[in-house]
Backbone as a ProteinNet text record, in pm:
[ID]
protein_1_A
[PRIMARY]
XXXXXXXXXXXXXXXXXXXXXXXXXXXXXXXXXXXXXXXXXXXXXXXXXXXXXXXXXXXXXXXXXXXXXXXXXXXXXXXXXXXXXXXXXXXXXX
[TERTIARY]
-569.3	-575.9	-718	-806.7	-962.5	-986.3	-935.4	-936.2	-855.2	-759.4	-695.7	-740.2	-823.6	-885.3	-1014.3	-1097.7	-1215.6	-1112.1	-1062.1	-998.2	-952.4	-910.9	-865.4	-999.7	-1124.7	-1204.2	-1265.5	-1226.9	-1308.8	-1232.4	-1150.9	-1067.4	-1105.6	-1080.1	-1143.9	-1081.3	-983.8	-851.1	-700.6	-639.1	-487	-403.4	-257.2	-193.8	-89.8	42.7	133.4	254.4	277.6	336.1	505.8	593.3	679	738.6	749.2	788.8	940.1	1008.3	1138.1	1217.7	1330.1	1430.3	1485.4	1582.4	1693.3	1545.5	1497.4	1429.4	1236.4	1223.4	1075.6	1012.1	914.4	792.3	726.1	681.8	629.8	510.6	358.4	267.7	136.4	41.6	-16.2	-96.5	-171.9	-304.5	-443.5	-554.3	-647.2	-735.8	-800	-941.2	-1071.4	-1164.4	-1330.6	-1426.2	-1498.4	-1619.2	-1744.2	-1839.2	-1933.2	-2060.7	-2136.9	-2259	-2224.7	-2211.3	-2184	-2305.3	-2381.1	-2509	-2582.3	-2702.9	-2809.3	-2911.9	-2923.1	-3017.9	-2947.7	-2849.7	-2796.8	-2672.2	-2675.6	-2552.7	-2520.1	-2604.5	-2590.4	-2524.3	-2530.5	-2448.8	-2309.9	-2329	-2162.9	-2101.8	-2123	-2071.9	-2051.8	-2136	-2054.5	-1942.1	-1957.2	-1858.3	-1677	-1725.5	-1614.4	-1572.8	-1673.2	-1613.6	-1516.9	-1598	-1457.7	-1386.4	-1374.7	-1234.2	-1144.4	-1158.8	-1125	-1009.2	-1112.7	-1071.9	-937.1	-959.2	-907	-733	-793.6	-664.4	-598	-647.1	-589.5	-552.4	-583.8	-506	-367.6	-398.1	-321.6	-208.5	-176.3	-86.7	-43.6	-109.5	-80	2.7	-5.7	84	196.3	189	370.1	311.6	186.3	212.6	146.4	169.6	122.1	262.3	278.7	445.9	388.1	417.1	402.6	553.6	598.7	706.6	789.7	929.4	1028.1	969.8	900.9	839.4	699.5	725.6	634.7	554.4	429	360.1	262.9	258.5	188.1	86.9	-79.2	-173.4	-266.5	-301.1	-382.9	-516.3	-600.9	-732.9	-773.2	-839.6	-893	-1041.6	-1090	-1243.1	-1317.7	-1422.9	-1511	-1666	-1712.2	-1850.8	-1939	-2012.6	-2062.2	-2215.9	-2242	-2389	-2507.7	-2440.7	-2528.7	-2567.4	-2550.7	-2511.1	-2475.6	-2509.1	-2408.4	-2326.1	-2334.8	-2231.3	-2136.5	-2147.6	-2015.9	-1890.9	-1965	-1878	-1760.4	-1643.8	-1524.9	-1511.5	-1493.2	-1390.1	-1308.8	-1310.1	-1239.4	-1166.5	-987.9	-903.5	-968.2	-1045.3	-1168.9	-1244.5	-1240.6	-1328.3	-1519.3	-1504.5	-1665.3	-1764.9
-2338.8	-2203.9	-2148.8	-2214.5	-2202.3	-2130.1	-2188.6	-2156.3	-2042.1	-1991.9	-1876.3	-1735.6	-1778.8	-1678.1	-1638.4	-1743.5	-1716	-1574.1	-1615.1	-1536.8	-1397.2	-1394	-1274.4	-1209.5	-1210.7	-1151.3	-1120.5	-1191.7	-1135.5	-1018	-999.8	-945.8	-784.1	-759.9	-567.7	-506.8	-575.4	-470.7	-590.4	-486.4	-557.4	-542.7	-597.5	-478.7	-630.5	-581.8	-781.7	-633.1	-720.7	-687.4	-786.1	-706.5	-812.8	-828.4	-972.4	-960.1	-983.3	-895.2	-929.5	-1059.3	-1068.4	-1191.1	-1233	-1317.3	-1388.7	-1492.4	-1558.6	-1677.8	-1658.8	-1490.7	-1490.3	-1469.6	-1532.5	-1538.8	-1444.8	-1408.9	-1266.2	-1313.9	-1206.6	-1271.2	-1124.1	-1219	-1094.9	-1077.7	-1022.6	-969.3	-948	-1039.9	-1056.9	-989.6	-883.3	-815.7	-850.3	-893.9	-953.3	-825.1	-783.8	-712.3	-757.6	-814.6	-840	-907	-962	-942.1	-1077.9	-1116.2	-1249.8	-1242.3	-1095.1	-1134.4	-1056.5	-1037.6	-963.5	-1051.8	-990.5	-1044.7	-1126.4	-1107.9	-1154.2	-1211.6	-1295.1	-1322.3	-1533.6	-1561.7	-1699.7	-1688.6	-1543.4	-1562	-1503.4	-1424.9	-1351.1	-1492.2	-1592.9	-1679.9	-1789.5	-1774.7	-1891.6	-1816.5	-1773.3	-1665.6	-1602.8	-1606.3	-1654.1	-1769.2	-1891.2	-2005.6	-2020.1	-1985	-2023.4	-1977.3	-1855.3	-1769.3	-1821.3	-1892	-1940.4	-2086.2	-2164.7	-2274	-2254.1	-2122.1	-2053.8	-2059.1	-1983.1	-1962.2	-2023	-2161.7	-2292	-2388.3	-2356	-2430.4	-2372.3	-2248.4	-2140.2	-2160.6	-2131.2	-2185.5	-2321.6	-2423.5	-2577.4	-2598.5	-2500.7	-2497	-2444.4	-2355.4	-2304.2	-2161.9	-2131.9	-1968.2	-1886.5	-1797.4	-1711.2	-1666.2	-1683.2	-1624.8	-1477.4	-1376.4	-1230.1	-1237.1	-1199.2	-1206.2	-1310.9	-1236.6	-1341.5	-1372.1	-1291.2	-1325.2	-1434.7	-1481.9	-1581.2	-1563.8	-1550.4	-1469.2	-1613.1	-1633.9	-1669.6	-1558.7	-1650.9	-1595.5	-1576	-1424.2	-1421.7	-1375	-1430	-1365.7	-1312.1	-1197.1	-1071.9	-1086	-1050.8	-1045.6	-924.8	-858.7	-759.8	-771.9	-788.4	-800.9	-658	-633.2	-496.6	-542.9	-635	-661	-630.6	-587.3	-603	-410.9	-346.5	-208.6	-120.6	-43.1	55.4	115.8	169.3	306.1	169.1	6.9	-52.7	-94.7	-52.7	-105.9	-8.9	-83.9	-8.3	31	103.2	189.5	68.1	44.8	-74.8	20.8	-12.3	72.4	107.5	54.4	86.1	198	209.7	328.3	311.1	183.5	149.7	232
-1587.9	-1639.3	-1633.5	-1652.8	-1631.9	-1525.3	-1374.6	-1266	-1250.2	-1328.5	-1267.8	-1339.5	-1479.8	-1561.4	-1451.7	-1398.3	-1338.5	-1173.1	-1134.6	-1047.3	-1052.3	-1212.9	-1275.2	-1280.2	-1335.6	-1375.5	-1239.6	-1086.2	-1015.4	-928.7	-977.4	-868.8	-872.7	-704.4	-719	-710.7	-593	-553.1	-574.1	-682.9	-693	-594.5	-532.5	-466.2	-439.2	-469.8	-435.5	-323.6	-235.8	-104.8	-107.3	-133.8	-169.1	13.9	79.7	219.5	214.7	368.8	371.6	392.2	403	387.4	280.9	342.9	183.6	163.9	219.4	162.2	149.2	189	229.8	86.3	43.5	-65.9	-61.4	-204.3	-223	-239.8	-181.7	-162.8	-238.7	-329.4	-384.8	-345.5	-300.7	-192.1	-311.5	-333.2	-413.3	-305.3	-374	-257.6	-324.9	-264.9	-300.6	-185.9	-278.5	-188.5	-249.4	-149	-197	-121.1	-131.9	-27.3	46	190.5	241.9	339.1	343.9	435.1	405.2	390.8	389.4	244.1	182.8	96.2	-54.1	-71.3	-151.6	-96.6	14.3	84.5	25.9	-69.3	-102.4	-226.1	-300.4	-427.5	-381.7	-312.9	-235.9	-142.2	-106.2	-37.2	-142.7	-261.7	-347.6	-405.2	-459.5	-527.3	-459.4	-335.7	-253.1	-225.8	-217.2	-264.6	-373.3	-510.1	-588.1	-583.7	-534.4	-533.1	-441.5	-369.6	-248.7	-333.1	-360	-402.4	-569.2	-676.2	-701.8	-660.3	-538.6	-485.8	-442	-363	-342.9	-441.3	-551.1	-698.9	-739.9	-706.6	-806	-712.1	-556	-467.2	-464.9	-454.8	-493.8	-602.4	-707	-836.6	-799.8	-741.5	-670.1	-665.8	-704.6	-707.6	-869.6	-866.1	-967.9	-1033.6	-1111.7	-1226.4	-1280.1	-1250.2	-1307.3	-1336.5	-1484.6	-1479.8	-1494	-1433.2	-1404.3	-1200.4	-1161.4	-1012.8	-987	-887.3	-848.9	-731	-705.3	-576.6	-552.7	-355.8	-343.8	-312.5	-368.6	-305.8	-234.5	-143.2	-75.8	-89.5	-73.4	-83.2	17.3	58.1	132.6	84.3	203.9	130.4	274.3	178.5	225.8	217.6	297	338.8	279.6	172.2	122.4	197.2	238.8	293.6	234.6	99.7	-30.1	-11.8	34.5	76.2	-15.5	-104.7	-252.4	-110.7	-57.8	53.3	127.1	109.4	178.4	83.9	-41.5	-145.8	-242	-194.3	-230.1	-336.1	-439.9	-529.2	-649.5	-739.3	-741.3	-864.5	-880.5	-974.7	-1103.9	-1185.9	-1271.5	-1279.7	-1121.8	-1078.4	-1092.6	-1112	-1110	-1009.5
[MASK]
++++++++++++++++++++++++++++++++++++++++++++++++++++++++++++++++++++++++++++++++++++++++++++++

């Protein structure tokens, strides 16, 4: 649970994509923006580490339960290159 609170707090963009079929898994789309190069690209590459690893717990468990639904997850990630004008909007409106 440690690991899935740290995940919650990083997340920028929500958005779960339910896919078609009788047997296809619904999958929630986790978005990360944040610096992977320029001057601050060693704290944006750990930081995607854990989110990473995160997400490979949270799937290893079967998934994320919202609900009576169960999502595997995906992590998305965005390169802001440490940039204010590359960095997205996040539902907050930060």
């Amino acid at each position: 649970m440690k690991t899935l609170k740290a995940l919650g707090m990083a997340i920028a963009t929500l958005s779960a994509a339910h896919v078609g079929g009788a047997y296809a898994e619904q999958t929630l789309n986790i978005g990360f923006t944040g610096p992977l190069s320029g001057g601050a690209a060693l704290y944006g590459e750990n930081t995607l580490s854990g989110l990473r690893m995160a997400v490979e717990d949270a799937n290893k468990a079967g998934g994320l339960k919202i609900g009576d639904e169960t999502y595997k997850v995906n992590l998305i990630s965005l390169d802001d290159k440490y940039l204010r004008a590359r960095r997205r909007p996040t539902p907050s409106g930060w």
